[in-house]
């Protein structure tokens, strides 16, 4: 395998792992994930051909994605998407679309960096949506690919700089310097096989150095963006989705939910008082949630009121 092939394979693997983490966390629909994989395969085969988008066309499509993001937001709102999930879904669609556009166009170093940053934000978004073992498994795939890709990217930049210097020197092919440069180039291809080992070694070193800090530093008990897998909004009993088993956590929680004041205490018997936070009418097999029909009905009632 040549170094350039290894660089592209590592970069594409990093992007696919980030999308996989986002999809497994629930931020991206399975059908959209398969479509993105098809785009990745096509972009791989189109590398260096006339089927790649030019930089100007790619820029125009990226600018078009801004109003598309707004339209997607409004569509998710019209179909009754949960309020806490509304912006997350539209953002996941936007960054996936931007990744697909950049993969299909002719890529410079700046475009590769953009793809790496987008994949990193996908992993951050997935971490906010879920902290399940499935996400941790996808993260364990992403980290080696990311470290290996960053190393290969820096080597690729250095190699291009050296190649430019060698071209300017105009060394004759029969010179001893040329033969030494040829042997060095051959050693570079041999070093490709060592890059995965270097990446794995760096991960082990990072874990060893970060483990004491992880054990000492305080940690929160819920993900940053609340999903059906848990979170404070589920514990207080007013979330639009409740996972099986969360009721036990609710009983153990002494957080104040609300305060009620009755203006005329004698007019209402305390035995007739009942409070309802939210009604969940759809069961997914793992959790109860409010159906889109119920959300649309509630929105119509609130608009009339």
Short mmCIF file of C-alpha atoms in Angstrom, two decimals:
data_model
loop_
_atom_site.label_atom_id
_atom_site.label_comp_id
_atom_site.label_asym_id
_atom_site.label_seq_id
_atom_site.Cartn_x
_atom_site.Cartn_y
_atom_site.Cartn_z
CA UNK A 1 0.00 0.00 0.00
CA UNK A 2 1.33 3.41 -0.94
CA UNK A 3 1.35 6.25 1.54
CA UNK A 4 -1.26 8.24 -0.39
CA UNK A 5 -3.66 5.27 -0.36
CA UNK A 6 -3.10 4.81 3.36
CA UNK A 7 -3.77 8.51 3.98
CA UNK A 8 -7.07 8.43 2.08
CA UNK A 9 -8.17 5.16 3.70
CA UNK A 10 -7.42 6.48 7.19
CA UNK A 11 -9.20 9.77 6.49
CA UNK A 12 -12.29 8.07 5.09
CA UNK A 13 -12.35 5.61 8.01
CA UNK A 14 -12.22 8.51 10.47
CA UNK A 15 -15.18 10.22 8.79
CA UNK A 16 -17.24 7.00 8.64
CA UNK A 17 -16.57 6.22 12.34
CA UNK A 18 -17.75 9.71 13.33
CA UNK A 19 -20.96 9.30 11.34
CA UNK A 20 -21.44 5.83 12.87
CA UNK A 21 -21.12 7.26 16.38
CA UNK A 22 -23.72 9.91 15.60
CA UNK A 23 -26.10 7.37 14.07
CA UNK A 24 -25.79 4.93 16.99
CA UNK A 25 -26.43 7.78 19.43
CA UNK A 26 -29.75 8.48 17.73
CA UNK A 27 -28.83 11.77 16.07
CA UNK A 28 -29.05 10.43 12.52
CA UNK A 29 -31.60 8.16 10.91
CA UNK A 30 -30.41 4.76 9.73
CA UNK A 31 -31.47 5.46 6.14
CA UNK A 32 -29.49 8.71 6.04
CA UNK A 33 -26.50 6.84 7.44
CA UNK A 34 -26.63 4.31 4.60
CA UNK A 35 -26.95 7.15 2.08
CA UNK A 36 -23.87 8.80 3.54
CA UNK A 37 -21.92 5.52 3.27
CA UNK A 38 -22.92 5.33 -0.41
CA UNK A 39 -21.62 8.89 -0.89
CA UNK A 40 -18.34 7.93 0.79
CA UNK A 41 -17.90 4.94 -1.55
CA UNK A 42 -18.63 7.10 -4.60
CA UNK A 43 -16.24 9.82 -3.40
CA UNK A 44 -13.49 7.22 -2.95
CA UNK A 45 -13.90 5.96 -6.51
CA UNK A 46 -14.18 9.50 -7.90
CA UNK A 47 -10.88 10.66 -6.39
CA UNK A 48 -8.72 12.19 -9.15
CA UNK A 49 -11.44 11.92 -11.83
CA UNK A 50 -13.62 14.45 -13.58
CA UNK A 51 -16.59 13.43 -11.43
CA UNK A 52 -15.28 15.42 -8.48
CA UNK A 53 -16.90 18.77 -7.77
CA UNK A 54 -14.83 21.88 -8.27
CA UNK A 55 -14.05 24.15 -5.34
CA UNK A 56 -16.40 26.84 -6.65
CA UNK A 57 -19.34 24.44 -7.04
CA UNK A 58 -18.68 23.03 -3.57
CA UNK A 59 -18.72 26.55 -2.08
CA UNK A 60 -22.07 27.31 -3.75
CA UNK A 61 -23.61 24.11 -2.37
CA UNK A 62 -22.29 24.89 1.11
CA UNK A 63 -23.93 28.35 0.97
CA UNK A 64 -27.20 26.74 -0.13
CA UNK A 65 -27.10 24.49 2.95
CA UNK A 66 -27.77 27.49 5.23
CA UNK A 67 -31.42 28.02 4.12
CA UNK A 68 -31.81 24.25 3.89
CA UNK A 69 -30.92 24.04 7.58
CA UNK A 70 -33.70 26.51 8.40
CA UNK A 71 -36.21 24.59 6.26
CA UNK A 72 -35.20 21.33 7.92
CA UNK A 73 -35.71 22.95 11.33
CA UNK A 74 -39.23 24.04 10.35
CA UNK A 75 -40.03 20.60 8.92
CA UNK A 76 -38.95 18.85 12.12
CA UNK A 77 -41.14 21.24 14.04
CA UNK A 78 -44.15 20.63 11.79
CA UNK A 79 -43.98 16.83 12.15
CA UNK A 80 -44.02 17.11 15.94
CA UNK A 81 -40.37 16.53 16.81
CA UNK A 82 -39.61 16.77 20.53
CA UNK A 83 -38.58 20.26 21.59
CA UNK A 84 -35.25 19.19 23.11
CA UNK A 85 -34.45 17.16 19.99
CA UNK A 86 -35.57 19.74 17.41
CA UNK A 87 -32.29 21.61 16.88
CA UNK A 88 -30.14 18.51 17.39
CA UNK A 89 -31.72 16.65 14.46
CA UNK A 90 -31.40 19.62 12.10
CA UNK A 91 -27.77 20.18 13.16
CA UNK A 92 -26.94 16.50 12.59
CA UNK A 93 -28.42 16.70 9.09
CA UNK A 94 -26.44 19.88 8.36
CA UNK A 95 -23.02 18.57 9.35
CA UNK A 96 -23.65 15.28 7.53
CA UNK A 97 -24.59 17.21 4.38
CA UNK A 98 -21.46 19.38 4.64
CA UNK A 99 -19.28 16.29 5.03
CA UNK A 100 -20.83 14.73 1.92
CA UNK A 101 -20.23 17.88 -0.13
CA UNK A 102 -16.58 18.15 0.94
CA UNK A 103 -15.98 14.48 0.20
CA UNK A 104 -17.28 14.87 -3.35
CA UNK A 105 -15.18 17.91 -4.27
CA UNK A 106 -11.50 18.29 -5.12
CA UNK A 107 -9.81 18.45 -1.73
CA UNK A 108 -6.89 20.61 -0.64
CA UNK A 109 -5.28 20.50 2.80
CA UNK A 110 -7.83 23.04 4.00
CA UNK A 111 -10.72 20.78 2.91
CA UNK A 112 -9.22 17.78 4.71
CA UNK A 113 -8.92 19.84 7.90
CA UNK A 114 -12.56 20.89 7.50
CA UNK A 115 -13.61 17.24 7.21
CA UNK A 116 -11.62 16.34 10.31
CA UNK A 117 -13.22 19.14 12.31
CA UNK A 118 -16.72 18.14 11.17
CA UNK A 119 -16.09 14.53 12.19
CA UNK A 120 -14.89 15.75 15.60
CA UNK A 121 -18.08 17.79 16.06
CA UNK A 122 -20.13 14.73 15.09
CA UNK A 123 -18.48 12.76 17.88
CA UNK A 124 -19.10 15.62 20.34
CA UNK A 125 -22.76 15.73 19.33
CA UNK A 126 -23.03 11.97 19.73
CA UNK A 127 -21.44 12.22 23.19
CA UNK A 128 -24.10 14.74 24.20
CA UNK A 129 -26.88 12.50 22.96
CA UNK A 130 -25.79 9.24 24.56
CA UNK A 131 -23.22 7.73 26.89
CA UNK A 132 -24.21 4.13 26.21
CA UNK A 133 -21.69 1.28 25.73
CA UNK A 134 -22.50 1.32 22.00
CA UNK A 135 -21.26 4.91 21.75
CA UNK A 136 -18.11 3.99 23.68
CA UNK A 137 -17.48 1.17 21.20
CA UNK A 138 -17.82 3.56 18.25
CA UNK A 139 -15.56 6.04 20.05
CA UNK A 140 -12.92 3.33 20.47
CA UNK A 141 -12.98 2.91 16.69
CA UNK A 142 -12.85 6.64 16.02
CA UNK A 143 -9.83 7.46 18.20
CA UNK A 144 -7.25 5.20 16.47
CA UNK A 145 -8.46 6.36 13.06
CA UNK A 146 -8.30 10.01 14.14
CA UNK A 147 -4.79 9.80 15.57
CA UNK A 148 -3.51 7.81 12.60
CA UNK A 149 -5.10 10.31 10.20
CA UNK A 150 -3.58 13.34 11.93
CA UNK A 151 -0.13 11.72 11.83
CA UNK A 152 -0.52 10.78 8.16
CA UNK A 153 -1.77 14.28 7.32
CA UNK A 154 1.29 15.92 8.86
CA UNK A 155 3.62 13.47 7.10
CA UNK A 156 1.83 14.16 3.82
CA UNK A 157 2.32 17.92 4.22
CA UNK A 158 6.02 17.41 5.00
CA UNK A 159 6.50 15.06 2.05
CA UNK A 160 4.97 17.56 -0.36
CA UNK A 161 7.30 20.25 0.95
CA UNK A 162 10.32 17.96 0.49
CA UNK A 163 9.14 16.97 -3.00
CA UNK A 164 8.88 20.64 -3.93
CA UNK A 165 12.45 21.26 -2.75
CA UNK A 166 13.72 18.22 -4.65
CA UNK A 167 12.05 19.45 -7.82
CA UNK A 168 13.63 22.87 -7.50
CA UNK A 169 17.08 21.33 -7.04
CA UNK A 170 16.80 19.62 -10.45
CA UNK A 171 19.15 16.79 -9.39
CA UNK A 172 20.32 14.67 -12.38
CA UNK A 173 19.07 11.03 -12.24
CA UNK A 174 22.60 9.56 -12.30
CA UNK A 175 23.80 11.51 -9.29
CA UNK A 176 24.47 9.84 -5.95
CA UNK A 177 22.11 12.28 -4.24
CA UNK A 178 19.26 11.07 -6.48
CA UNK A 179 19.94 7.44 -5.55
CA UNK A 180 19.91 8.30 -1.85
CA UNK A 181 16.62 10.17 -2.24
CA UNK A 182 15.14 7.13 -4.01
CA UNK A 183 16.14 4.87 -1.11
CA UNK A 184 14.60 7.34 1.36
CA UNK A 185 11.35 7.34 -0.62
CA UNK A 186 11.27 3.55 -0.48
CA UNK A 187 11.74 3.65 3.29
CA UNK A 188 8.79 6.03 3.55
CA UNK A 189 6.51 3.43 1.95
CA UNK A 190 7.79 0.83 4.39
CA UNK A 191 6.99 3.19 7.28
CA UNK A 192 3.33 3.19 6.26
CA UNK A 193 2.90 -0.18 7.96
CA UNK A 194 4.15 1.29 11.23
CA UNK A 195 1.65 4.15 11.41
CA UNK A 196 -1.22 2.07 12.90
CA UNK A 197 1.17 0.80 15.58
CA UNK A 198 2.25 4.36 16.34
CA UNK A 199 -1.40 5.45 16.63
CA UNK A 200 -2.25 2.59 19.00
CA UNK A 201 0.85 3.33 21.06
CA UNK A 202 -0.17 6.99 21.40
CA UNK A 203 -3.65 5.96 22.55
CA UNK A 204 -2.18 3.70 25.23
CA UNK A 205 0.10 6.54 26.37
CA UNK A 206 -2.82 8.99 26.49
CA UNK A 207 -4.92 6.56 28.54
CA UNK A 208 -2.08 6.00 31.01
CA UNK A 209 -1.57 9.75 31.46
CA UNK A 210 -5.29 10.63 31.57
CA UNK A 211 -6.51 7.81 33.83
CA UNK A 212 -5.37 9.46 37.10
CA UNK A 213 -7.04 12.73 36.08
CA UNK A 214 -10.24 10.84 35.19
CA UNK A 215 -10.36 9.20 38.62
CA UNK A 216 -9.75 12.45 40.49
CA UNK A 217 -11.89 14.91 38.50
CA UNK A 218 -15.61 15.23 39.40
CA UNK A 219 -18.07 13.92 36.82
CA UNK A 220 -21.72 14.69 36.02
CA UNK A 221 -24.23 11.86 35.99
CA UNK A 222 -26.03 12.71 32.76
CA UNK A 223 -25.19 13.60 29.15
CA UNK A 224 -25.11 17.22 28.11
CA UNK A 225 -28.05 16.96 25.71
CA UNK A 226 -30.94 15.08 27.24
CA UNK A 227 -32.22 12.06 25.36
CA UNK A 228 -34.48 9.14 26.22
CA UNK A 229 -31.49 7.30 27.66
CA UNK A 230 -31.51 9.39 30.85
CA UNK A 231 -31.00 12.87 32.18
CA UNK A 232 -32.40 15.36 34.67
CA UNK A 233 -35.53 16.08 32.65
CA UNK A 234 -36.47 12.41 32.91
CA UNK A 235 -35.86 12.37 36.67
CA UNK A 236 -38.29 15.20 37.44
CA UNK A 237 -41.03 13.40 35.51
CA UNK A 238 -41.83 16.00 32.85
CA UNK A 239 -39.81 14.73 29.92
CA UNK A 240 -41.50 13.77 26.64
CA UNK A 241 -39.85 10.33 26.86
CA UNK A 242 -39.22 8.02 29.83
CA UNK A 243 -37.04 4.91 29.67
CA UNK A 244 -38.03 1.80 31.56
CA UNK A 245 -36.26 1.86 34.89
CA UNK A 246 -36.27 5.65 35.20
CA UNK A 247 -39.26 5.47 37.56
CA UNK A 248 -37.04 3.99 40.25
CA UNK A 249 -34.60 6.87 39.87
CA UNK A 250 -37.52 9.30 40.08
CA UNK A 251 -38.64 7.80 43.42
CA UNK A 252 -35.13 8.18 44.84
CA UNK A 253 -34.86 11.80 43.69
CA UNK A 254 -35.88 14.50 46.20
CA UNK A 255 -35.68 17.39 43.72
CA UNK A 256 -38.48 19.96 43.94
CA UNK A 257 -40.70 19.59 40.88
CA UNK A 258 -43.18 22.45 41.39
CA UNK A 259 -44.87 24.59 44.01
CA UNK A 260 -48.66 24.99 44.04
CA UNK A 261 -50.72 27.64 45.78
CA UNK A 262 -54.51 27.28 46.16
CA UNK A 263 -56.30 30.60 46.52
CA UNK A 264 -59.43 29.05 48.05
CA UNK A 265 -58.38 26.01 50.10
CA UNK A 266 -61.90 25.28 51.31
CA UNK A 267 -63.44 25.08 47.82
CA UNK A 268 -61.49 21.97 46.78
CA UNK A 269 -61.01 18.82 48.78
CA UNK A 270 -57.41 17.64 49.04
CA UNK A 271 -58.54 14.11 48.15
CA UNK A 272 -59.77 15.34 44.74
CA UNK A 273 -56.51 17.05 43.80
CA UNK A 274 -54.53 15.25 41.10
CA UNK A 275 -51.57 16.62 39.16
CA UNK A 276 -50.42 15.44 35.75
CA UNK A 277 -47.16 16.56 34.27
CA UNK A 278 -47.29 14.92 30.84
CA UNK A 279 -49.13 12.04 29.15
CA UNK A 280 -47.05 9.53 27.16
CA UNK A 281 -49.10 7.51 24.68
CA UNK A 282 -46.55 5.61 22.53
CA UNK A 283 -44.36 2.66 23.58
CA UNK A 284 -41.21 1.95 21.54
CA UNK A 285 -40.27 -1.31 23.24
CA UNK A 286 -37.72 0.37 25.52
CA UNK A 287 -39.35 3.64 26.52
CA UNK A 288 -42.61 5.61 26.61
CA UNK A 289 -42.83 8.83 24.66
CA UNK A 290 -45.33 11.34 23.36
CA UNK A 291 -46.41 10.52 19.80
CA UNK A 292 -46.16 13.12 17.00
CA UNK A 293 -49.99 13.20 16.79
CA UNK A 294 -50.19 14.13 20.47
CA UNK A 295 -47.58 16.87 20.01
CA UNK A 296 -49.48 18.35 17.06
CA UNK A 297 -52.75 18.25 19.02
CA UNK A 298 -51.13 19.95 22.01
CA UNK A 299 -49.64 22.61 19.76
CA UNK A 300 -53.06 23.34 18.20
CA UNK A 301 -54.65 23.60 21.64
CA UNK A 302 -51.97 25.98 22.89
CA UNK A 303 -52.36 28.15 19.78
CA UNK A 304 -56.11 28.35 20.28
CA UNK A 305 -55.67 29.20 23.95
#
